[in-house]
Amino acid sequence: MKKCNLKYILVEKQQINKFKSSYEMLLNYDTFTVEHNDIVLFRLHWKNVEVSLMLNERKEKYEKEKMTNSTSSENSNEEKSEEHMDARLKHCLAYVLHTSGTTGKPKIVRVPHACIVPNIQHFRVLFEITQDDVLFLASPLTFDPSVVEIFVALSSGASLLIVPTSVKATPTLLRRFGSQLIKSTVLSTSTSLRVLALGGEAFPSLTVLKSWRGVGNKTQIFNIYGITEVSSWATFYRIPEKTLNSTLKCELPVQLGFPLLGTVVEVRDTDGFAIQEGDGQVFLGGRNRVCFLDDEVTVPLGTMRATGDFVTVKDGEIFFLGRKDSQIKRHGKRLNIELVQQVAEGLQEVESCAVTWYNQEKLILFMVSKNDLVKDYIFEELQKHLPSHAIPDELVLIDSLPFTSHGKIDVSELNKIYLNYINLKSECKLNGKEELWEKLQHLWKSILSLSEDPLRIPDESLFLNSGGDSLKSIRLLNEIEKLVGTSVPGLLEIILNSSILEIYNHIVQTVFPDEDLTFSKNYATKRKFSDINQETSGKSLHQNSVMPLNCDKKINAFIALSRGGQILSVNTTRPLTKLGHCPSACSSDLISQTNTQNVESLNPPALSGKSKDPSCVAEFFSEEGTPVIEAEKMELCVRWMSDTGKCVDASPLVVIPAVDKSSATVYIGSHSHRMMAVDLYSGKVKWEQILGDRVESSACVSKCGNFIVVGCYNGLVYVLKSSSGEKYWTFTTEDAVKSSATMDPTTGLLYIGSHDQHAYALDIYKKKCVWKLKCGATVFSSPCLSLTPHHLYFATLGGLLLAVNPATGNRIWKHSCGKPLFSSPRCCLQYICIGCVDGNLLCFTHFGEQVWQFCTSEPIFSSPCTSASEQEIFFGSHDCFIYCCNTKGHLQWKFETTSRVYSTPFNFHNYNRSDEMLLAAASTDGKLWILESKSGQLQSVYRLPGEVFSSPVVWESMLIIGCRNNYVYCLDLLGGNQK
């Protein structure tokens, strides 16, 4: 304050005692009688002796700096003073202020005269201010725009309108008046308002601006932008009258416009380079547009400050996207929450609104509405204009938005409002089953973006058939449990498999257990398969074979590869290690023994990589910060692609005959109902078979190698001849089969789950079901077999992990994970691992004891994959990361992709460098990622022209995967010596 030669200071009444006690040793002061509300004005008289003592330490530091530079010539000192702004120079500083920290870390900002005066000069000319004008002091004195407002008025001889602190004019505060009031007064036809300049927050959309203006209004409207660290404003843009009067809809935000006097504006990419087109961060500065932050004493002229604001540059025009702290990751995709607010503001029923990311887990839209009965309408409109990952979790109606003293939205106060809203909502009881039925219908329509038809949803409507998916089903589950105020066990699988009527009845049983059901549960629609043409006539579980029992006498030797790096070698003598693979399970009579040692993990430091674009190379650093030496990079190129007719979500099964590996075959199904066999090397279709419905189940090979087993949406398990695709046998379950079968190489039995909530053991040679186990919930994922101990594991959407005796179907143990399990369990010698939709990877012993859990920030649908040594576990998450942790649950590395990772990674030897292990993984945006297994270092990335939910399989130097553009792809992995 002394350095500023501060003469006057305003102090809040409640802070007066603190002010006096803090500065009584440094200054004398007297109190003016001028008071305004709770503020008192002091005139200061400095005590020079004491001040000199207090400044002595800083003076010594200054003298040391002078001594250090004493060898320089007088000319060089003059040059230095010319190239730097020095806060110690007399008359340098105009004022000092503190940033609030609402958009970053709080700072002390000391503003030189040379920085702020250009603002005052330019606005005076820009707005053509004369002595006849009245300027509104829109900002509090603690906010630096107030300086511009005051001195633009004083230097022009204009009047200054000062109002109570409760009335400010950021864009948000203007919105609180509502469009009708603004249109009829502030921006009416006859308004006296000549100029309206809005800044300090994201500028309203053109749609909102147009709704504010009365017919014939001539007010000039400006978008002004700046940051306190380069006080005060940096750019301006006047909205053209033609644009404001246009009836055409414009989706782009209003541009930031042109630099103010003396200001330099740059947009830089993530590497710090200035760009002329595309997305980047704004940097502001200018030769004299320099302020001192915190302890800075000298600052180079022309210093550019990062703003934390992200923009896009199109044809030389800069458009605001949002602040860095407004960028969140939700459902695996990046989202700017200000986009949600802008879209909501453009809706007719919305007066004003704000969006928050509550506890970094819920997107909440707070809204002041013209109508209390608009929630469903708002959700429906938002779903028309926003992607699914941008739809708010909740909409909270409020009377008015809360603001900080600087006129910005008070996020902390909004969080309190939401907390009270939750508590109040939990106390509200349903007024009976009829209200439950009505609200269930509203939730159904809202989440599925159905039009608000006055007719109710048909009783037999199925959620998935009506446009639902796994994420929407979880959202419906959460909304229902919030509505009824309690958890509803088993509800998710009911949502996924049953009609809305059965969903309702299931909720009623939990919420109103003592009341009779209005609708009988038996009335609810169940899937029936009596109309399906079956190849077998028997109806009992133990069906008699219609083929000779010696049909498997021809036993083939082969190697089978499936998703997650699962490799089965049957009746072969050729070690897999020579082929570049290691088995994930061993059986003395069926699987060739390999000396897979339990290598102890070296526990390297956790590494983190990030992808920017398809051409990027991720950097990794050791604990000392030294770049890790990059391995030789790879390239991917399409070897062949085969059209299946519709989306391919199933993962490939690759079978390589031991006698002739050149006849290796890829087996895969698609939504087109087709099951196909494709030559691995040429891509030629060997056969295709049309099944009864779409296929998402991945195929499994029989013990003899003569049959392929696959589940289907029509509830059938098909057994097809591997050589021709001819139907050998079908087994009927009572609902869709998305689970993929697992074969027990010791018995030849096949195990599979169904949406009918049962697990089955099938003897395909005797054409019978050996046992059937009720699991209590839908079995979506694939079972996993452990040979030692001989356990079979199933996971359910009810959150249960079950250990079963493979021979008898008797339950050994079960564990409730609390949330649905879409991930398939994966076994290794000591443990079993599985991902959960709560974002945790869970690890258990084979006796059911939970050992550890590893937490990610989004649901895990990806199944785990283990390394050959079984010391590393790889998996993906909806948070866009691929993870590697060791068997103790410690993170080894993680790599950020560009979208959710739904599929299962595949760990394999580099065919060109056998000592190197690689990992193949896919993200849902169609990108294939090849990483070095030990470090997570990026080796290659390739983008397919469609979404990918299929998991990759690698054999030799070929990667096979399905894509939602209807094709199955085979890509060659080319090392540096093959390019």
XYZ file of C-alpha atoms in Angstrom, residues 437-722:
286
model
C -46.939 -45.764 -12.462
C -47.313 -42.202 -13.772
C -43.790 -41.174 -12.748
C -42.297 -44.358 -14.165
C -43.919 -43.499 -17.503
C -42.491 -39.953 -17.339
C -38.982 -41.266 -16.573
C -39.244 -43.786 -19.410
C -40.215 -41.089 -21.927
C -37.653 -38.599 -20.655
C -34.661 -40.960 -20.753
C -35.601 -42.449 -24.124
C -36.326 -39.014 -25.692
C -39.848 -40.041 -26.586
C -42.395 -37.394 -27.469
C -44.793 -36.370 -24.727
C -47.710 -38.396 -26.015
C -50.723 -38.142 -23.682
C -51.220 -41.891 -24.163
C -49.378 -44.099 -21.724
C -46.506 -46.382 -22.688
C -47.877 -49.777 -23.798
C -47.625 -52.352 -20.996
C -45.534 -54.733 -23.084
C -42.901 -52.117 -24.107
C -39.301 -53.257 -23.641
C -36.632 -50.725 -22.675
C -33.925 -51.919 -25.074
C -36.357 -52.245 -27.981
C -37.582 -48.692 -27.356
C -34.148 -47.106 -27.842
C -32.494 -47.885 -24.517
C -28.941 -49.058 -23.972
C -26.767 -50.077 -21.021
C -25.943 -46.521 -19.930
C -29.546 -45.358 -20.228
C -30.678 -48.402 -18.256
C -28.337 -47.472 -15.418
C -29.680 -43.921 -15.523
C -33.267 -45.219 -15.332
C -32.263 -47.432 -12.399
C -30.762 -44.465 -10.542
C -33.789 -42.252 -11.253
C -36.215 -44.922 -10.019
C -34.232 -45.514 -6.825
C -34.134 -41.755 -6.185
C -37.876 -41.601 -6.802
C -38.738 -44.354 -4.328
C -36.006 -43.405 -1.846
C -34.498 -46.885 -1.569
C -32.496 -49.426 -3.554
C -34.497 -51.963 -5.544
C -32.594 -55.285 -5.714
C -32.512 -56.953 -9.122
C -34.073 -53.983 -10.898
C -31.419 -53.529 -13.592
C -31.901 -56.936 -15.160
C -35.670 -56.395 -15.066
C -35.152 -53.103 -16.948
C -32.951 -54.812 -19.528
C -35.144 -57.850 -20.094
C -38.733 -57.117 -19.173
C -41.659 -54.916 -20.054
C -42.489 -51.628 -18.353
C -45.360 -53.385 -16.601
C -43.044 -55.966 -15.081
C -40.614 -53.230 -14.089
C -43.487 -51.505 -12.315
C -44.556 -54.709 -10.534
C -40.994 -55.390 -9.428
C -40.746 -51.898 -7.880
C -44.126 -52.303 -6.198
C -42.954 -55.499 -4.484
C -40.105 -53.523 -2.886
C -41.852 -50.229 -2.132
C -45.342 -51.508 -1.232
C -44.616 -55.057 -0.030
C -47.762 -55.326 2.121
C -50.199 -54.287 -0.595
C -51.771 -56.394 -3.300
C -50.419 -55.801 -6.794
C -52.652 -53.767 -9.041
C -51.293 -55.793 -11.930
C -50.389 -59.438 -11.670
C -46.725 -60.112 -12.255
C -47.707 -63.162 -14.294
C -49.451 -60.778 -16.690
C -46.175 -59.136 -17.621
C -44.872 -60.026 -21.048
C -42.123 -62.617 -21.122
C -40.147 -63.633 -24.171
C -41.441 -66.893 -25.602
C -39.730 -69.144 -28.091
C -42.435 -71.693 -28.812
C -42.708 -70.378 -32.365
C -39.062 -71.026 -33.185
C -38.273 -73.830 -35.595
C -36.049 -76.152 -33.618
C -33.850 -78.852 -35.052
C -34.545 -81.070 -32.021
C -37.970 -82.244 -30.879
C -37.280 -82.935 -27.230
C -38.467 -80.463 -24.598
C -36.778 -81.846 -21.514
C -33.411 -80.670 -20.304
C -31.885 -84.075 -21.034
C -32.459 -84.475 -24.754
C -31.481 -87.622 -26.614
C -28.934 -87.376 -29.353
C -30.160 -87.868 -32.909
C -26.600 -88.433 -34.129
C -24.145 -91.230 -33.351
C -22.206 -90.680 -30.141
C -18.978 -91.334 -32.010
C -19.400 -88.135 -34.050
C -16.343 -86.682 -32.359
C -13.984 -89.537 -33.234
C -12.236 -87.253 -35.656
C -10.331 -85.119 -33.136
C -8.528 -82.157 -34.632
C -5.388 -80.542 -33.264
C -5.713 -76.772 -33.241
C -5.006 -73.491 -31.511
C -7.928 -71.176 -30.713
C -7.595 -67.497 -29.894
C -10.367 -65.348 -28.457
C -10.740 -61.923 -26.856
C -8.661 -60.935 -23.860
C -5.622 -62.920 -24.988
C -7.297 -66.260 -24.231
C -5.363 -68.927 -26.110
C -6.252 -72.611 -26.127
C -3.985 -75.252 -27.613
C -5.749 -78.597 -28.059
C -4.053 -81.871 -29.000
C -0.963 -80.069 -30.306
C 2.683 -80.785 -29.600
C 4.017 -77.516 -30.946
C 4.911 -75.114 -28.103
C 2.960 -71.881 -28.273
C 6.015 -69.864 -27.323
C 7.494 -70.654 -30.710
C 4.382 -69.235 -32.286
C 4.655 -66.012 -30.358
C 1.956 -66.764 -27.779
C 1.582 -68.187 -24.315
C -1.504 -70.038 -23.042
C -3.584 -68.529 -20.297
C -4.512 -71.910 -18.841
C -2.780 -75.290 -18.815
C -4.103 -78.849 -18.842
C -1.688 -81.780 -18.974
C -3.689 -83.876 -21.425
C -5.061 -81.212 -23.739
C -2.932 -78.102 -23.609
C 0.754 -78.081 -24.417
C 2.815 -77.310 -21.360
C 4.890 -74.158 -21.471
C 7.345 -73.174 -18.816
C 5.514 -70.011 -17.842
C 7.287 -68.809 -14.736
C 5.682 -66.587 -12.149
C 7.948 -63.638 -12.740
C 7.856 -61.207 -9.815
C 6.781 -57.727 -10.842
C 9.510 -55.100 -10.717
C 6.900 -52.510 -9.704
C 8.099 -49.667 -11.931
C 6.739 -46.211 -11.172
C 3.241 -45.527 -12.467
C 3.402 -43.978 -15.906
C 0.789 -41.958 -17.702
C 0.367 -41.350 -21.402
C -2.137 -39.279 -23.329
C -3.306 -39.242 -26.921
C -3.917 -35.986 -28.746
C -4.518 -37.119 -32.294
C -3.834 -40.121 -34.511
C -0.322 -38.954 -35.320
C 0.795 -38.318 -31.763
C 3.503 -40.096 -29.804
C 2.958 -40.278 -26.071
C 5.849 -39.301 -23.789
C 6.653 -41.086 -20.563
C 8.960 -40.078 -17.752
C 10.737 -41.908 -14.989
C 10.747 -40.659 -11.403
C 13.792 -38.536 -12.231
C 11.921 -36.921 -15.108
C 14.092 -38.483 -17.830
C 12.272 -39.363 -21.050
C 11.935 -43.110 -21.538
C 13.683 -44.324 -24.671
C 11.091 -44.873 -27.351
C 10.719 -48.277 -28.916
C 10.526 -48.794 -32.652
C 7.123 -47.645 -33.890
C 4.635 -49.756 -35.820
C 2.124 -49.119 -38.570
C -1.270 -50.717 -39.154
C -2.684 -51.257 -42.617
C -5.804 -53.100 -43.741
C -5.059 -56.598 -45.039
C -8.707 -57.371 -45.804
C -12.230 -56.376 -44.778
C -15.381 -58.450 -45.052
C -18.940 -57.098 -45.169
C -21.314 -58.807 -42.720
C -24.384 -56.735 -43.584
C -24.832 -55.009 -40.205
C -22.946 -53.922 -37.073
C -20.301 -56.276 -35.719
C -20.222 -56.086 -31.902
C -19.100 -59.691 -31.414
C -15.412 -60.440 -31.048
C -13.586 -62.792 -33.429
C -12.654 -66.388 -32.726
C -9.542 -67.468 -34.631
C -8.882 -71.198 -35.056
C -5.536 -72.339 -36.457
C -5.308 -76.060 -37.416
C -2.040 -77.612 -36.314
C -1.595 -79.538 -39.571
C -2.053 -76.548 -41.881
C -1.953 -73.117 -40.300
C -2.548 -71.513 -43.715
C -6.179 -72.666 -43.454
C -6.716 -70.626 -40.274
C -10.283 -69.316 -39.962
C -11.977 -66.337 -38.339
C -15.469 -67.024 -36.948
C -17.676 -64.014 -36.165
C -21.360 -63.033 -36.089
C -23.181 -59.720 -36.594
C -26.474 -57.874 -36.138
C -27.467 -59.067 -39.630
C -28.174 -62.541 -38.098
C -25.188 -63.891 -40.036
C -22.533 -66.181 -38.636
C -19.492 -66.191 -40.912
C -16.293 -68.152 -41.400
C -13.556 -66.111 -43.125
C -10.097 -67.218 -44.227
C -7.613 -65.501 -41.912
C -4.958 -64.807 -44.523
C -7.024 -63.910 -47.607
C -10.332 -62.628 -46.181
C -12.293 -64.998 -48.433
C -15.659 -66.039 -46.965
C -15.660 -69.829 -46.477
C -19.306 -70.034 -45.395
C -22.057 -68.042 -43.794
C -25.151 -69.172 -41.916
C -28.257 -67.070 -41.222
C -29.397 -67.462 -37.619
C -32.732 -66.489 -36.081
C -31.760 -63.039 -34.765
C -28.793 -60.741 -34.258
C -25.537 -62.128 -32.877
C -23.481 -60.293 -30.238
C -22.144 -63.441 -28.602
C -18.594 -64.393 -29.574
C -18.086 -67.913 -30.908
C -16.444 -70.784 -29.023
C -14.858 -73.901 -30.510
C -15.672 -77.428 -29.329
C -13.140 -79.822 -27.847
C -12.905 -81.807 -31.061
C -12.650 -78.717 -33.237
C -15.545 -79.820 -35.429
C -18.129 -77.403 -34.042
C -18.610 -73.715 -33.359
C -20.973 -72.657 -30.544
C -22.617 -69.222 -30.442
C -25.527 -67.550 -28.630
C -28.251 -65.524 -30.315
C -30.787 -62.805 -29.450
C -33.644 -65.235 -30.119
C -32.670 -67.230 -27.028
C -31.040 -70.115 -28.883
C -27.545 -71.504 -28.511
C -26.444 -72.672 -31.963
C -23.975 -75.503 -32.556
C -22.653 -75.252 -36.122
C -20.249 -77.476 -38.019
C -16.980 -75.555 -38.218
